């Protein structure tokens, strides 16, 4: 029979380990919980084609300037662009709660060796039109001007790492006949809701 | 891998190049285990102290990372605290507080170490998560294991490894992207991570085992060192105690020495004897006040100089003779010398001197004591003179004694002679010669008438018978005369013998000669025999020595005659008067001549005073006889002693004389 002290020790150790497991599980649960995503609106097609260079695919990513997961999303975008070897253009829509942080006209950012223009999305309307309800959401239109992909590039919130979505994007860029992969899970902070604009939420 | 390395791998201590653990003796096992436990406590305490800082610092690091990289979670324009920050705070607190409480409450419990290990690898998991699964953060796991190895307890490493393995396995299965950064991780990847961890843990466990062996070895050495140290400590303590005792003894001895020196100084200063130290050259190195006073030297200060200043105290070649004798014997006892004082007088001194060992190249030095015997010498001189006078008087008295004895004996003989002569005179006066003359006148005339007268006269007829009887009478008278004359001749011979004896003794007066003691006794007895005979004293002789003694015959005769007369006096009125003369061996080299009597004896109180001058128990005595006898005996290097068992028990006088060689 274990002594009273041993009992308390084991009980204490059990509670402690349980607390630790619970804490880590909560963190993991938060990290692995995807955000909302919606299909791009029909009006988004024209906007995308307007910003796409003729004959080249374009990947547009909407990000929240203050979201801690944005860095991971941009890193994965850079990785994708690097792996695409210039076969795809990119465009960043950046929402910032503070308008003073809005990108200046003509501001660019180099990701994966590709110069990516930054566009301000002061009220998140453009993102909402693209169906990007969560920071890190991306939309790909191919060289023909067809939306072939939308969703996130990361595997967890703030976690870097090559994801299946990235592989799918590369396949779509390389082969215009590849199967489109819409509604990939996106991990990030929610972008602002736009009044009067309620896209169809996929997740 | 070489064979040597393989061997080293099987034996980690050998691999490290250290000596294998020494065998622990049975008697020292307990101390070694105690030391090892103490050593492990120190190791655990150091590791605990490290983790007391490291765990909180990691907590702060986790919170810092969360605060910097993910402080807020945004929803459009609104924000809230990011779950990472909450997780860093909450989980960090949970990882830090319980182990630290255990460290505080149970610092040496193995549970504490396991808890610390779990917390440490927990921080690895937390930091990996907070850093977004960065592969670089995984290095924290290896650092954590190294830190945990500081406990030098391989069991704790196992616990940490199990936690890491379970964490990676679980995450690899369900959330591979959280630990590997990919959405799908094969089992091989988990195994790869586990292999690296196992690699490090294996090395660390091996290190822990080796370290513990080294600790054991160190403890064994330390145990021996402590034992040696204890022995040394005991020895030091004992030696210290001995030294303290010795110091106390020395201090006490020093005090006693000082007191002794002071006493010595006082003794020397106040001594009634001179103490000095002088060189052969005459320099006085030391002289106490007594000797300075005697020699008229300054009472204080150094006595500088030698022959010039102090050599003058010696007379003639006294100093040369003194040093020659001293160098010959090394020591002089009772050496008498006369010094000339600085004041012009003289002083007689009796010295006891010893020659000091001569230092190489140094002068001859002697030390000793000197006593002023000037007064004693003067008194001794007077005593000697008195003794000489006394001896002279004694000799004369002895001679008188002998002469008296001689005269007494001669007188006795002369009395006999006188009686014989008186008897002869009386007989001559009353002899019958006139009757013969008258008878002859009757026969003168004519023959016829003579015949007529003879035949017819009554008277004439009786005359022949008368003549015949007268003739017989004369014959008888002649015989008596002849007898008396023979007696007279004998008496005269006796007188002549006495005188011859006295003369022969007197001739040897003052001359020591070898003489048989028997002869001395017989001579003395001859002088006294007449008296003994007259007083009816029996003489018993017990002579056991036939050798000779060295003696002055006259003195011995004087002593013996004195003793015999005293014995005769002591036997007066004794019914069974007896004198025993004994000759027997005495002390070594001596012969004892004893005169014993069974007379009135001597009271004990008188025995001690018997030989004092003037002491006598006789009404007509002058107390000179025995005193002169003992002086005479000592003059011959002999002695005279008296013994008596008391009044009525007789007395014995024993004359000891040296045997002739």
Short mmCIF file of C-alpha atoms in Angstrom, two decimals, chain B residues 376-631:
data_model
loop_
_atom_site.label_atom_id
_atom_site.label_comp_id
_atom_site.label_asym_id
_atom_site.label_seq_id
_atom_site.Cartn_x
_atom_site.Cartn_y
_atom_site.Cartn_z
CA UNK B 376 91.82 27.41 61.93
CA UNK B 377 95.45 26.98 60.98
CA UNK B 378 96.46 29.10 63.91
CA UNK B 379 94.19 27.14 66.24
CA UNK B 380 95.36 23.88 64.73
CA UNK B 381 98.93 24.91 65.29
CA UNK B 382 98.14 25.62 68.88
CA UNK B 383 96.31 22.33 69.20
CA UNK B 384 99.21 20.48 67.69
CA UNK B 385 101.54 22.15 70.08
CA UNK B 386 99.24 21.26 72.94
CA UNK B 387 98.97 17.75 71.63
CA UNK B 388 102.68 17.47 71.46
CA UNK B 389 102.89 18.69 75.01
CA UNK B 390 100.12 16.34 75.97
CA UNK B 391 101.74 13.45 74.27
CA UNK B 392 104.97 14.30 75.94
CA UNK B 393 103.23 14.47 79.28
CA UNK B 394 101.38 11.31 78.41
CA UNK B 395 104.58 9.62 77.52
CA UNK B 396 106.10 10.73 80.72
CA UNK B 397 103.04 9.69 82.62
CA UNK B 398 103.12 6.36 80.89
CA UNK B 399 106.69 5.92 81.74
CA UNK B 400 105.80 6.85 85.27
CA UNK B 401 103.01 4.31 85.21
CA UNK B 402 105.35 1.66 83.98
CA UNK B 403 107.96 2.76 86.43
CA UNK B 404 105.36 2.70 89.16
CA UNK B 405 104.41 -0.79 88.13
CA UNK B 406 107.99 -1.79 88.02
CA UNK B 407 108.66 -0.23 91.37
CA UNK B 408 105.52 -1.78 92.76
CA UNK B 409 106.53 -5.21 91.64
CA UNK B 410 110.10 -4.64 92.65
CA UNK B 411 108.83 -3.40 95.99
CA UNK B 412 106.77 -6.51 96.40
CA UNK B 413 109.78 -8.63 95.70
CA UNK B 414 111.88 -6.49 97.98
CA UNK B 415 109.29 -7.00 100.71
CA UNK B 416 109.77 -10.71 100.33
CA UNK B 417 113.49 -10.14 100.31
CA UNK B 418 113.15 -8.01 103.40
CA UNK B 419 111.13 -10.69 105.15
CA UNK B 420 113.70 -13.26 104.27
CA UNK B 421 116.48 -10.98 105.43
CA UNK B 422 114.56 -10.23 108.64
CA UNK B 423 114.02 -13.88 109.16
CA UNK B 424 117.68 -14.50 108.53
CA UNK B 425 118.56 -11.76 110.96
CA UNK B 426 116.28 -13.19 113.59
CA UNK B 427 117.62 -16.61 113.05
CA UNK B 428 121.15 -15.31 113.11
CA UNK B 429 120.34 -13.40 116.26
CA UNK B 430 118.93 -16.45 117.99
CA UNK B 431 121.20 -19.12 116.62
CA UNK B 432 123.11 -21.57 118.89
CA UNK B 433 126.58 -20.64 117.89
CA UNK B 434 127.38 -19.32 121.47
CA UNK B 435 126.38 -22.73 122.80
CA UNK B 436 128.94 -24.21 120.51
CA UNK B 437 131.45 -21.67 121.63
CA UNK B 438 130.86 -22.50 125.28
CA UNK B 439 131.00 -26.22 124.59
CA UNK B 440 134.25 -25.66 122.83
CA UNK B 441 135.58 -23.75 125.89
CA UNK B 442 134.66 -26.74 128.08
CA UNK B 443 136.78 -28.98 125.99
CA UNK B 444 139.84 -26.76 126.21
CA UNK B 445 142.50 -27.85 128.83
CA UNK B 446 144.42 -31.01 129.55
CA UNK B 447 143.24 -33.96 127.68
CA UNK B 448 143.05 -35.87 130.91
CA UNK B 449 140.97 -33.30 132.46
CA UNK B 450 138.86 -33.15 129.40
CA UNK B 451 138.50 -36.85 129.53
CA UNK B 452 137.66 -36.74 133.24
CA UNK B 453 135.23 -34.11 132.55
CA UNK B 454 133.60 -36.01 129.78
CA UNK B 455 133.41 -39.20 131.77
CA UNK B 456 132.73 -38.17 135.26
CA UNK B 457 131.18 -34.83 135.18
CA UNK B 458 127.46 -34.83 134.69
CA UNK B 459 127.73 -31.88 132.35
CA UNK B 460 130.69 -33.48 130.63
CA UNK B 461 128.76 -36.62 130.02
CA UNK B 462 125.94 -34.68 128.39
CA UNK B 463 128.30 -32.62 126.30
CA UNK B 464 128.79 -35.05 123.38
CA UNK B 465 125.10 -35.39 123.00
CA UNK B 466 124.74 -31.69 123.16
CA UNK B 467 127.35 -31.21 120.47
CA UNK B 468 125.72 -33.85 118.38
CA UNK B 469 122.36 -32.14 118.64
CA UNK B 470 124.04 -28.81 118.01
CA UNK B 471 125.61 -30.19 114.89
CA UNK B 472 122.28 -31.39 113.64
CA UNK B 473 120.88 -28.02 114.42
CA UNK B 474 123.54 -26.28 112.41
CA UNK B 475 123.04 -28.64 109.52
CA UNK B 476 119.41 -27.86 109.60
CA UNK B 477 120.21 -24.17 109.96
CA UNK B 478 122.49 -24.38 106.96
CA UNK B 479 119.77 -25.90 104.90
CA UNK B 480 117.39 -23.12 105.87
CA UNK B 481 119.92 -20.50 105.05
CA UNK B 482 120.57 -22.08 101.72
CA UNK B 483 116.85 -22.10 101.05
CA UNK B 484 116.49 -18.48 102.01
CA UNK B 485 119.47 -17.53 99.93
CA UNK B 486 117.95 -19.40 97.02
CA UNK B 487 114.77 -17.46 97.60
CA UNK B 488 116.73 -14.24 97.72
CA UNK B 489 118.48 -15.15 94.54
CA UNK B 490 115.13 -15.86 92.90
CA UNK B 491 113.75 -12.57 94.06
CA UNK B 492 116.75 -10.79 92.71
CA UNK B 493 116.36 -12.58 89.41
CA UNK B 494 112.72 -11.48 89.42
CA UNK B 495 113.76 -7.90 90.06
CA UNK B 496 116.30 -8.16 87.34
CA UNK B 497 113.64 -9.50 84.91
CA UNK B 498 111.31 -6.63 85.74
CA UNK B 499 114.02 -4.12 85.24
CA UNK B 500 115.20 -5.83 82.07
CA UNK B 501 111.64 -5.74 80.70
CA UNK B 502 111.23 -2.11 81.55
CA UNK B 503 114.63 -1.36 80.10
CA UNK B 504 113.93 -3.28 76.95
CA UNK B 505 110.69 -1.33 76.55
CA UNK B 506 112.35 1.91 77.33
CA UNK B 507 114.99 1.19 74.76
CA UNK B 508 112.33 0.95 72.05
CA UNK B 509 110.62 4.13 73.11
CA UNK B 510 109.11 5.96 70.15
CA UNK B 511 110.03 3.25 67.68
CA UNK B 512 107.40 1.45 65.63
CA UNK B 513 108.36 -2.15 65.14
CA UNK B 514 106.80 -5.42 64.22
CA UNK B 515 106.17 -7.25 67.43
CA UNK B 516 104.04 -10.30 68.24
CA UNK B 517 101.06 -9.28 70.34
CA UNK B 518 101.55 -12.37 72.44
CA UNK B 519 104.90 -11.03 73.58
CA UNK B 520 103.35 -7.69 74.47
CA UNK B 521 100.65 -9.34 76.53
CA UNK B 522 103.12 -11.59 78.29
CA UNK B 523 105.38 -8.63 79.16
CA UNK B 524 102.50 -6.69 80.59
CA UNK B 525 101.28 -9.71 82.45
CA UNK B 526 104.72 -10.32 83.86
CA UNK B 527 104.74 -6.86 85.32
CA UNK B 528 101.38 -7.43 86.95
CA UNK B 529 101.49 -11.14 87.74
CA UNK B 530 102.70 -10.71 91.28
CA UNK B 531 99.84 -8.37 92.05
CA UNK B 532 97.24 -10.70 90.48
CA UNK B 533 98.64 -13.60 92.41
CA UNK B 534 98.49 -11.73 95.66
CA UNK B 535 94.89 -10.62 95.06
CA UNK B 536 93.83 -14.05 93.93
CA UNK B 537 92.88 -12.99 90.42
CA UNK B 538 92.72 -15.74 87.84
CA UNK B 539 94.08 -14.97 84.44
CA UNK B 540 92.54 -16.61 81.37
CA UNK B 541 94.35 -16.43 78.06
CA UNK B 542 92.64 -16.75 74.71
CA UNK B 543 95.14 -16.08 72.02
CA UNK B 544 94.07 -16.73 68.43
CA UNK B 545 96.56 -14.66 66.50
CA UNK B 546 100.13 -15.59 65.99
CA UNK B 547 101.21 -12.76 63.67
CA UNK B 548 102.84 -9.44 64.51
CA UNK B 549 101.52 -5.95 64.90
CA UNK B 550 103.12 -2.64 64.07
CA UNK B 551 103.42 -0.82 67.38
CA UNK B 552 105.57 1.09 69.79
CA UNK B 553 106.33 -1.61 72.29
CA UNK B 554 106.69 0.79 75.17
CA UNK B 555 103.38 2.47 74.45
CA UNK B 556 101.60 -0.86 74.13
CA UNK B 557 103.13 -1.98 77.38
CA UNK B 558 102.07 1.28 78.96
CA UNK B 559 98.51 0.78 77.68
CA UNK B 560 98.27 -2.85 78.70
CA UNK B 561 99.75 -2.27 82.18
CA UNK B 562 97.21 0.53 82.63
CA UNK B 563 94.36 -1.69 81.49
CA UNK B 564 95.49 -4.59 83.68
CA UNK B 565 95.78 -2.35 86.73
CA UNK B 566 92.30 -0.93 86.02
CA UNK B 567 91.00 -4.48 85.70
CA UNK B 568 92.62 -5.45 88.97
CA UNK B 569 91.03 -2.43 90.64
CA UNK B 570 87.64 -3.34 89.16
CA UNK B 571 87.95 -6.85 90.59
CA UNK B 572 88.51 -5.70 94.13
CA UNK B 573 86.16 -7.54 96.47
CA UNK B 574 84.93 -9.76 93.69
CA UNK B 575 84.65 -13.41 94.83
CA UNK B 576 85.47 -14.99 91.50
CA UNK B 577 87.91 -12.47 90.12
CA UNK B 578 88.96 -13.26 86.62
CA UNK B 579 90.77 -11.43 83.89
CA UNK B 580 90.56 -12.69 80.34
CA UNK B 581 93.22 -11.71 77.89
CA UNK B 582 92.27 -12.12 74.25
CA UNK B 583 94.14 -11.72 71.04
CA UNK B 584 91.82 -11.89 68.04
CA UNK B 585 91.57 -10.59 64.48
CA UNK B 586 89.92 -7.19 64.37
CA UNK B 587 88.80 -5.11 61.45
CA UNK B 588 90.59 -5.69 58.19
CA UNK B 589 94.30 -5.26 58.78
CA UNK B 590 93.97 -4.95 62.56
CA UNK B 591 94.48 -7.16 65.58
CA UNK B 592 92.52 -6.72 68.76
CA UNK B 593 94.11 -7.14 72.18
CA UNK B 594 91.31 -7.27 74.71
CA UNK B 595 91.43 -7.12 78.51
CA UNK B 596 88.17 -8.28 80.02
CA UNK B 597 87.17 -8.57 83.61
CA UNK B 598 84.10 -9.70 85.46
CA UNK B 599 84.31 -6.85 87.91
CA UNK B 600 82.10 -3.95 88.83
CA UNK B 601 81.40 -2.91 85.21
CA UNK B 602 80.88 0.56 83.77
CA UNK B 603 77.59 2.49 83.67
CA UNK B 604 76.50 3.42 80.16
CA UNK B 605 76.62 7.14 80.91
CA UNK B 606 80.31 6.77 81.78
CA UNK B 607 81.30 4.83 78.69
CA UNK B 608 81.25 7.87 76.43
CA UNK B 609 83.29 9.93 78.84
CA UNK B 610 85.72 7.20 79.73
CA UNK B 611 88.55 8.44 77.54
CA UNK B 612 88.07 12.14 78.22
CA UNK B 613 90.87 13.93 79.89
CA UNK B 614 90.23 14.28 83.64
CA UNK B 615 87.42 11.73 83.85
CA UNK B 616 87.87 9.11 86.53
CA UNK B 617 85.78 7.01 88.85
CA UNK B 618 88.57 6.25 91.28
CA UNK B 619 88.79 8.28 94.48
CA UNK B 620 92.53 8.68 94.04
CA UNK B 621 92.47 8.82 90.19
CA UNK B 622 93.53 11.81 88.18
CA UNK B 623 91.68 10.98 84.92
CA UNK B 624 94.78 10.87 82.86
CA UNK B 625 95.54 7.20 82.34
CA UNK B 626 92.89 6.14 79.77
CA UNK B 627 93.10 9.47 77.99
CA UNK B 628 96.83 9.04 77.48
CA UNK B 629 96.24 5.42 76.47
CA UNK B 630 93.83 6.32 73.68
CA UNK B 631 96.14 9.05 72.47
#
